[in-house]
Coordinates of C-alpha atoms and ligand atoms in Angstrom, one line a residue:
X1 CA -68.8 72.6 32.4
X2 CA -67.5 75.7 34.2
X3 CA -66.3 78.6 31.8
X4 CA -62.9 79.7 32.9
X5 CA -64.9 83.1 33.5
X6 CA -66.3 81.7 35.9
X7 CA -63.5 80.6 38.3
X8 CA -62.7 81.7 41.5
X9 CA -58.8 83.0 40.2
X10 CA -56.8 84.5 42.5
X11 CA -54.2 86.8 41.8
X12 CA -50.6 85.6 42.2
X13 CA -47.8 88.3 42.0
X14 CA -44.5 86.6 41.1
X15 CA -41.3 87.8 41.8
X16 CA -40.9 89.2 38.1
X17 CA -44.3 91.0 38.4
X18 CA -43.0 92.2 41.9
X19 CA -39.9 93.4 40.4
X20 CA -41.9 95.5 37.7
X21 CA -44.4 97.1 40.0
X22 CA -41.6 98.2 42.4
X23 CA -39.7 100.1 39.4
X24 CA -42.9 101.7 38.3
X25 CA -43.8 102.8 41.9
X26 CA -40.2 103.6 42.6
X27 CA -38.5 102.0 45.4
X28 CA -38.3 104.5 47.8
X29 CA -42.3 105.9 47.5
X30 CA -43.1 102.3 47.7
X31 CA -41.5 102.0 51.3
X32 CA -43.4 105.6 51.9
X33 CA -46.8 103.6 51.1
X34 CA -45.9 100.4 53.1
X35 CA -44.9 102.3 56.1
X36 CA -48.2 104.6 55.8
X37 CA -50.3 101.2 55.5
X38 CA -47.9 100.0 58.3
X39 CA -48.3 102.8 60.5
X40 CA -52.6 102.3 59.9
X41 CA -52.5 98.9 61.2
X42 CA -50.3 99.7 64.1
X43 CA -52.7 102.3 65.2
X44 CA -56.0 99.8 65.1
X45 CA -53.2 97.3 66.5
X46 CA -56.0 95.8 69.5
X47 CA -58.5 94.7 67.0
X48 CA -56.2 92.4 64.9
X49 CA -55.9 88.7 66.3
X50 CA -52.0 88.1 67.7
X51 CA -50.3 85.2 68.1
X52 CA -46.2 84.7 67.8
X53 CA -45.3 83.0 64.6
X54 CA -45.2 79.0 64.7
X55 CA -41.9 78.1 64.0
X56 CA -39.9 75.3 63.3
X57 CA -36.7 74.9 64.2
X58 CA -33.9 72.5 62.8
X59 CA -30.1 72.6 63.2
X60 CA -29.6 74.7 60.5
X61 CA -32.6 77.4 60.4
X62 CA -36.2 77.7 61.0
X63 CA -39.3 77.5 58.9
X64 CA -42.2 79.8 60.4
X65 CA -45.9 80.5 59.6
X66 CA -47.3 84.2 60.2
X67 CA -50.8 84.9 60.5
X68 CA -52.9 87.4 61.4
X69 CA -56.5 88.8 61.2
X70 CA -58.2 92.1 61.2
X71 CA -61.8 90.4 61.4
X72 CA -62.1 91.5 57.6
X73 CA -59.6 89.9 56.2
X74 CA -56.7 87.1 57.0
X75 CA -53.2 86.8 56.1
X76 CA -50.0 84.4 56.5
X77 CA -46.5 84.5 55.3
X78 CA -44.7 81.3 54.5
X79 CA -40.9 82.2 55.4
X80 CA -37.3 80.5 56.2
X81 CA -34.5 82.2 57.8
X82 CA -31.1 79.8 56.8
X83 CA -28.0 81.3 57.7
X84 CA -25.8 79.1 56.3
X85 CA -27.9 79.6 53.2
X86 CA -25.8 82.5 51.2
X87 CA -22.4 80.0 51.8
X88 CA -24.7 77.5 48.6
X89 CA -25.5 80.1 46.9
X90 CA -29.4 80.6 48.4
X91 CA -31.3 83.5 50.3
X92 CA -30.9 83.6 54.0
X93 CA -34.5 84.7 54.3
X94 CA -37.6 83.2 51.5
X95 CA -41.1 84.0 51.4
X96 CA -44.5 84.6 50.1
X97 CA -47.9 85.2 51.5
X98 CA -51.7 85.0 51.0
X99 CA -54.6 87.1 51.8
X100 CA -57.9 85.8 52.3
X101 CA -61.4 87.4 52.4
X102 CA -63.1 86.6 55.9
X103 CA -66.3 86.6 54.7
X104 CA -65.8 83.4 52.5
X105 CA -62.7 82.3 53.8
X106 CA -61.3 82.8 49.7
X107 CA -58.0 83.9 49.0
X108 CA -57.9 87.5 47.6
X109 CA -53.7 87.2 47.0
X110 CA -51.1 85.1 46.7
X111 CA -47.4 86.8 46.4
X112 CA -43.6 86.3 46.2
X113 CA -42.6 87.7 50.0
X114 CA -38.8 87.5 49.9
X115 CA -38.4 91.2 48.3
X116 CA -42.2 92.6 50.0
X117 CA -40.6 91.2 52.8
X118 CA -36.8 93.2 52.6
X119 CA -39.3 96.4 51.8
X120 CA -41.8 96.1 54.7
X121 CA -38.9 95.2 56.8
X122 CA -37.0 98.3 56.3
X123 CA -40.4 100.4 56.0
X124 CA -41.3 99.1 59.3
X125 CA -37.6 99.8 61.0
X126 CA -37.9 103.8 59.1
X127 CA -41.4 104.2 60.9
X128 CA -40.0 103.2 64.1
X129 CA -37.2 105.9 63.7
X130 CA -39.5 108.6 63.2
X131 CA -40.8 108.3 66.5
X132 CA -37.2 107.1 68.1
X133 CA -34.6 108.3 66.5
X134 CA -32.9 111.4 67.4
X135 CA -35.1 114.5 65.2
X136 CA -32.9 115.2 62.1
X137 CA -30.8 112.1 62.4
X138 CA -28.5 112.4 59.2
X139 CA -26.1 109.5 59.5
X140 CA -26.6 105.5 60.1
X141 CA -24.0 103.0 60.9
X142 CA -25.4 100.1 59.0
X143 CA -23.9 96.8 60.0
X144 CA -24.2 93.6 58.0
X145 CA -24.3 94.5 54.2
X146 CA -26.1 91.5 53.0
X147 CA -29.6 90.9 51.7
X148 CA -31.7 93.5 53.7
X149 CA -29.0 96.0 54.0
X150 CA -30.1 98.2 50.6
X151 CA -33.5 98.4 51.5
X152 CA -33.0 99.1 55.4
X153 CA -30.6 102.6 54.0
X154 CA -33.2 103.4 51.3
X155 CA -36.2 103.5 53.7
X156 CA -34.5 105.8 56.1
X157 CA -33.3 108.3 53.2
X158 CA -37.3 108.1 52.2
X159 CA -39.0 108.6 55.3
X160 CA -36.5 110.2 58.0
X161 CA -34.1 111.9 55.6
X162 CA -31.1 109.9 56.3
X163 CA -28.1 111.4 54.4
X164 CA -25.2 109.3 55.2
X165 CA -24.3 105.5 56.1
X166 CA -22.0 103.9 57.3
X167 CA -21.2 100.4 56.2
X168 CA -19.5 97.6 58.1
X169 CA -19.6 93.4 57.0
X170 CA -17.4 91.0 58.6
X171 CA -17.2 89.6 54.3
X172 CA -15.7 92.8 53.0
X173 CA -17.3 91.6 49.8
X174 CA -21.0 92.1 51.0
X175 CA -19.7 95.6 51.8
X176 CA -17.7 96.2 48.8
X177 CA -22.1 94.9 47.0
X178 CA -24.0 97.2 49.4
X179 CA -21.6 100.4 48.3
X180 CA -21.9 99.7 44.3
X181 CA -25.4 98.7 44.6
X182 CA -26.1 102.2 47.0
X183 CA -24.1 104.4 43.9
X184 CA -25.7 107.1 42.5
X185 CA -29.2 107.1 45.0
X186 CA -28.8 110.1 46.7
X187 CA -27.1 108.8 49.4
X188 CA -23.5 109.0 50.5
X189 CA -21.6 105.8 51.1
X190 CA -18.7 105.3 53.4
X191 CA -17.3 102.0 53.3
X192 CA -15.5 100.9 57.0
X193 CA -13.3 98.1 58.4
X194 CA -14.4 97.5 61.5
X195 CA -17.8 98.3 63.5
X196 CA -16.5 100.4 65.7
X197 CA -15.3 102.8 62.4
X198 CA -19.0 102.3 61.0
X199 CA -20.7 103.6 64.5
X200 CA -18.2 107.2 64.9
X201 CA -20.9 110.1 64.3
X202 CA -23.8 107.8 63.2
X203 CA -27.2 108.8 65.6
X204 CA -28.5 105.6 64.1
X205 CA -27.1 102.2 64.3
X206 CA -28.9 99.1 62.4
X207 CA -27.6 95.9 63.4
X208 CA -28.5 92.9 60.7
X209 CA -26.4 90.1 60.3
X210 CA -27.7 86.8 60.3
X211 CA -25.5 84.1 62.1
X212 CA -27.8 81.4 64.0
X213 CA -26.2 82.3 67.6
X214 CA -25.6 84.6 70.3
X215 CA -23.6 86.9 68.9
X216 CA -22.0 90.5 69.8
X217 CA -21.9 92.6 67.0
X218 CA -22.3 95.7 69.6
X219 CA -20.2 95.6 72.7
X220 CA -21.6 98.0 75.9
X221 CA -18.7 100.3 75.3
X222 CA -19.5 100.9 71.8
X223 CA -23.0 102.5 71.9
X224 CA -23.1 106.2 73.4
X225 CA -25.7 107.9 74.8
X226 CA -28.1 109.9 72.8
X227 CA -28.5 106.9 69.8
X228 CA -31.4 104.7 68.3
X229 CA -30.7 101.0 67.4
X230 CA -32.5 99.1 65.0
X231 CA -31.9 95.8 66.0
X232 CA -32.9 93.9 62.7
X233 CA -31.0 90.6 63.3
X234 CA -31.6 89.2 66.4
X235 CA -35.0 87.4 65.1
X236 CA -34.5 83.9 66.1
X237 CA -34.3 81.5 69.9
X238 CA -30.8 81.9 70.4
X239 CA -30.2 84.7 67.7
X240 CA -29.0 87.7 68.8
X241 CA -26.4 90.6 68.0
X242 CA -26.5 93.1 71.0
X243 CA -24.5 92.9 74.7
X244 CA -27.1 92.5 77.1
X245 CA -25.4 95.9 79.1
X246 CA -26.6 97.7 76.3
X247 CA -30.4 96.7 77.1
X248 CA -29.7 97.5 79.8
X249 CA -29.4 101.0 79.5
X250 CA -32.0 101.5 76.5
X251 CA -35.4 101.9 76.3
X252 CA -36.3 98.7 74.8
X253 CA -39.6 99.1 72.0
X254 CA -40.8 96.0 70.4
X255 CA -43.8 94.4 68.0
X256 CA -45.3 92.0 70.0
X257 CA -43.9 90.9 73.4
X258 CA -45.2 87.4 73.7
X259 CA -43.2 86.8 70.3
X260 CA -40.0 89.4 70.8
X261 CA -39.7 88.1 74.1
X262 CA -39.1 84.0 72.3
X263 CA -37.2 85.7 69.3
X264 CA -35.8 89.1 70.1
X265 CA -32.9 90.2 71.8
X266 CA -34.8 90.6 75.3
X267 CA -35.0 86.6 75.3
X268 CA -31.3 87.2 77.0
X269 CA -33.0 89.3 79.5
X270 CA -35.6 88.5 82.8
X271 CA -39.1 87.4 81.7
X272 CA -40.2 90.9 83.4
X273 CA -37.5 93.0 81.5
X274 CA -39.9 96.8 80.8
X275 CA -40.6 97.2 77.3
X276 CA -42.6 99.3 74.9
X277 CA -44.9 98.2 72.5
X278 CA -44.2 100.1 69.3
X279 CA -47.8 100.5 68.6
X280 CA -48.7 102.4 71.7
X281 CA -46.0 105.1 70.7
X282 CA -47.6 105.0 67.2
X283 CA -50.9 105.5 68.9
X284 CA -50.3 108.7 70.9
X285 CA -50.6 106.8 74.0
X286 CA -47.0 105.9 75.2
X287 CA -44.0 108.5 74.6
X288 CA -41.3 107.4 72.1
X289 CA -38.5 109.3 72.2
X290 CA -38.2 111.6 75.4
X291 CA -34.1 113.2 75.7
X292 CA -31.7 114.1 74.3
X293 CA -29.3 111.3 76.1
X294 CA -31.8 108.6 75.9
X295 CA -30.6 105.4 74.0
X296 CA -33.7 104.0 72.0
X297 CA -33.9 100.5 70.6
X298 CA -36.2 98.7 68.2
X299 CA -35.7 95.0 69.1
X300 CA -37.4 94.3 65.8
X301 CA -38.2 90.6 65.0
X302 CA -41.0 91.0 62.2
X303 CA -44.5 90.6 62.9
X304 CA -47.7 89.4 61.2
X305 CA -49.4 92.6 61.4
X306 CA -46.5 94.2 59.4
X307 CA -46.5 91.5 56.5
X308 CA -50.7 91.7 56.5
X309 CA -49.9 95.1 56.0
X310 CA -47.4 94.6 53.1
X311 CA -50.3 91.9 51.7
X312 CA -53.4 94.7 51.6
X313 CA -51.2 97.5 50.3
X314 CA -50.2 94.8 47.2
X315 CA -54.4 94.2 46.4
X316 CA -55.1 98.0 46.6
X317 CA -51.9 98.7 44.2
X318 CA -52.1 95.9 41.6
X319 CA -55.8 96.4 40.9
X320 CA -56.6 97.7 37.6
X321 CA -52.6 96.5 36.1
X322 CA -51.1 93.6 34.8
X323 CA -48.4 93.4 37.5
X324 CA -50.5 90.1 38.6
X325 CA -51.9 86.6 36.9
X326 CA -54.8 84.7 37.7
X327 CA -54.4 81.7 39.4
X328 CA -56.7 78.6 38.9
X329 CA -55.9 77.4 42.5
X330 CA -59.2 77.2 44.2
X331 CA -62.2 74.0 43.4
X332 CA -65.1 76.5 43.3
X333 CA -67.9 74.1 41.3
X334 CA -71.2 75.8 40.1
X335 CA -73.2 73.3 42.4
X336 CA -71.1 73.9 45.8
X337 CA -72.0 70.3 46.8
X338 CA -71.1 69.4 43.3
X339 CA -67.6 69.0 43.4
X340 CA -67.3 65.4 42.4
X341 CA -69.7 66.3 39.5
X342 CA -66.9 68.9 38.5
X343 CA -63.9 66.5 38.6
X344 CA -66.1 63.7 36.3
X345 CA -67.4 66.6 33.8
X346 CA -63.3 67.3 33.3
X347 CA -62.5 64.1 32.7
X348 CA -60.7 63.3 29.1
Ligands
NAD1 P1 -27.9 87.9 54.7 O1 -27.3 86.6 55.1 O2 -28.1 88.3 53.3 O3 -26.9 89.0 55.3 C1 -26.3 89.0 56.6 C2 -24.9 89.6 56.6 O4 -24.4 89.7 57.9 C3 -23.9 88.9 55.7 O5 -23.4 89.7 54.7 C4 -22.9 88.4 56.7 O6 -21.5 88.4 56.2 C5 -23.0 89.5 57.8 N1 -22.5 89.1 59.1 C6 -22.6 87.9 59.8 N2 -22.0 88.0 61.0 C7 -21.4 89.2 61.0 C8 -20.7 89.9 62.0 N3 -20.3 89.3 63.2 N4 -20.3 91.2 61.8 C9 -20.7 91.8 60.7 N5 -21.4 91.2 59.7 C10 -21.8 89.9 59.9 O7 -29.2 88.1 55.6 P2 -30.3 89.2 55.4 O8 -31.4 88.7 54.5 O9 -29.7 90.5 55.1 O10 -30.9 89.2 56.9 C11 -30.1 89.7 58.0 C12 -30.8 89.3 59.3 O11 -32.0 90.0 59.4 C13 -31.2 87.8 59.3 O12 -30.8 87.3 60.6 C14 -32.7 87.7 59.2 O13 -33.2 86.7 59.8 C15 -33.0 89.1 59.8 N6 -34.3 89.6 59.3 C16 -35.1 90.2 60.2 C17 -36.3 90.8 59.8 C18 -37.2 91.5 60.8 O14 -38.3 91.8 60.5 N7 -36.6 91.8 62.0 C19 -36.7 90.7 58.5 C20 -35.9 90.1 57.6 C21 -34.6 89.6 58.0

C-alpha cells in the first residue's frame, strides 16, 4: 500500500494560514512583492496564453473561471462577484486558486483567493499608478469603503507614497469601518459626505463600489484635468461607475482588451474606442503618463495574469514554513495504470 510519504500532497493555504503569513510579511511589503511579481509577468505579458474569463451570469451575480498559462506553469481562480451579498451578511467578491506544474499537469498550489485577491488587486491598481499617476501624487479620493477599500489605500501608501485619502460610501457605516480600520497606519484619514467632497485636491481618484448596474459614481463635471482614475468597480457586463464623457477625455489603459472591452467601463463605448494595454507601458514600449493636464484611467477589471502572479509569489514564499498543509487531493497510485489496484488495497 502507498505510504502517505509517498503521496502526491499538494499544498493548500487556508485563509487562517493566509492570514498568518500576511502578518509575518507585513501587509504593505507583501503588496511591494505582489506588485514586483506583477510587474514581471506584465513585462513577458506575449508569452502567457490569454483568454477573457468564462463567466456566468445569473440575476443576482456572476460565477467566473480565470486561467492562464506561462508554458511552465498553469493557473485558475475560482471567484463570485454578488452584490447583493454584504445585504446577508456574505462577501461580495469569494475566491481561491490553483497552480499546476505543466510538465505533469499536477497541481503545485491550492489557496484561499478572497484576501490574495483584495492584495493583488490593490497591488496591481498601485503599479498602474506608478506609471500613470501624476509623479508625487500625495492624496486619493477613495470611493466605496467596502471590502477592497483598505487594501486599495495601503498599496498606494507602499508603492507610490500616497499620504492622504479621502473617503466617500453611499453607507456612511462602510466609511465610518474603512476610517477605524485605516487608524494608526501611517496614513491620514478624512472621512466625507458626498463624492464630490472626497475628490477636492485628490490627484488620484479610485472608484470601487459594487452595485450590478450602470451606475455614475463620477459625473463629467466632477473629474478635472491633470488626474488618474482607478476604475476598480466597473468589472462586470453592465457594471459600471464612470460617465462615458469622462472616457471620453482620458487616456483609457486596460489588462486585456478582448476581456475589458465585455467587462470594463469601455463596454459603454464604440467597439474601436483607443486604448492602452497596461503592459506595453510596463514594457517601455507605449508611453504612460505624458502631461501635466492629461487625465489617465485604469479601467481595471482583474486579469488572470495578475492572479497567476499572486499564485507563484504564494509557492516561492511559503516554501520552507508551515503557513501551508498538505493536501491528499490527487489519485497518484505507485503503478500509474494501477489505480483500481489502489482503491481495492484501501479497502476496510
Ligand atoms: P463591497 O460590496 O465590499 O464594497 C462596495 C461598497 O460600495 C459598499 O460599501 C457600498 O456601500 C458601496 N457603494 C455602492 N454603491 C455606491 C455608490 N453609488 N456610491 C458610493 N458607494 C457605493 O465590494 P468590494 O469587495 O469592495 O468590491 C468592490 C467592487 O470592486 C466590486 O464591484 C468588485 O466586483 C470589484 N472588484 C474588482 C476587482 C478588479 O480586479 N478590478 C477586484 C476585486 C473586486
Amino acid at each position: 500500500m502507498t505510504q502517505p510519504s509517498d503521496k502526491a500532497l499538494v499544498p493548500f493555504v487556508s485563509v487562517d494560514n493566509m492570514m498568518r503569513l500576511i502578518h509575518h510579511v507585513g501587509i504593505e511589503q507583501m503588496m511591494r512583492d505582489l506588485a514586483e511579481y506583477v510587474e514581471e509577468d506584465f513585462k513577458r505579458w506575449e508569452l502567457f496564453d490569454k483568454t477573457p474569463r468564462v463567466a456566468s451570469h445569473s440575476d443576482v451575480g456572476v460565477i467566473e473561471l480565470m486561467p492562464t498559462s506561462d508554458g511552465e506553469a498553469y493557473g485558475f481562480k475560482y471567484v463570485n462577484g454578488h452584490p447583493k451579498n454584504t445585504s446577508e451578511g456574505l462577501q461580495t467578491v469569494t475566491a481561491f486558486g490553483l497552480l499546476a506544474d505543466v510538465y505533469t499537469g499536477y497541481p503545485v498550489l491550492l489557496t484561499e483567493m478572497t484576501i490574495l485577491t483584495a492584495l493583488r488587486t490593490a497591488a496591481t491598481s498601485a503599479m498602474a499608478a506608478k506609471y500613470l499617476a501624476p509623479k508625487g501624487s500625495t492624496t486619493m479620493a477613495m470611493i466605496g469603503n467596502g471590502a477592497q477599500s483598505e487594501f486599495q489605500t495601503l498599496a498606494m501608501k507602499a508603492i507610490i507614497g500616497l499620504k492622504s485619502v479621502r473617503l466617500y460610501d453611499n453607507d456612511q457605516a462602510a466609511t465610518e469601518k474603512c476610517a477605524r480600520n485605516l487608524q494608526g497606519m501611517g496614513i491620514e484619514v478624512v472621512s466625507c459626505k458626498t463624492p464630490e467632497e472626497a475628490i477636492e485636491g485628490a490627484q488620484i481618484l479610485t472608484t470601487c463600489t459594487a452595485d450590478k448596474q450602470y451606475a455614475t459614481i463620477l459625473t463629467d463635471n466632477m473629474v478635472g484635468s491633470g488626474v488618474h482614475i482607478n476604475a476598480i468597480g466597473g468589472d462586470c457586463p453592465g457594471k459600471t461607475e464612470l460617465a462615458p464623457g469622462i472616457l471620453s477625455r482620458s487616456d483609457v489603459f486596460v489588462e486585456y482588451p478582448p476581456q475589458t472591452r465585455i467587462e470594463g467601463e469601455i463596454q459603454q463605448m464604440p467597439e474601436d474606442f483607443a486604448v492602452t494595454e497596461l503592459w506595453e507601458v510596463i514594457a517601455g514600449k507605449k508611453p504612460g503618463r505624458t502631461g501635466e493636464r492629461q487625465i489617465t484611467l485604469f479601467d481595471s477589471v482583474g486579469f488572470a495574469i495578475e492572479d497567476f502572479s499572486a499564485l507563484r509569489y504564494i509557492r516561492d514564499r511559503i516554501k520552507g514554513t508551515d503557513y501551508f498543509i498538505d493536501l491528499d487531493m490527487l489519485a497518484d497510485p505507485d503503478d500509474p495504470r494501477d489505480l483500481f489496484g489502489m482503491l481495492q488495497r484501501a479497502k476496510p
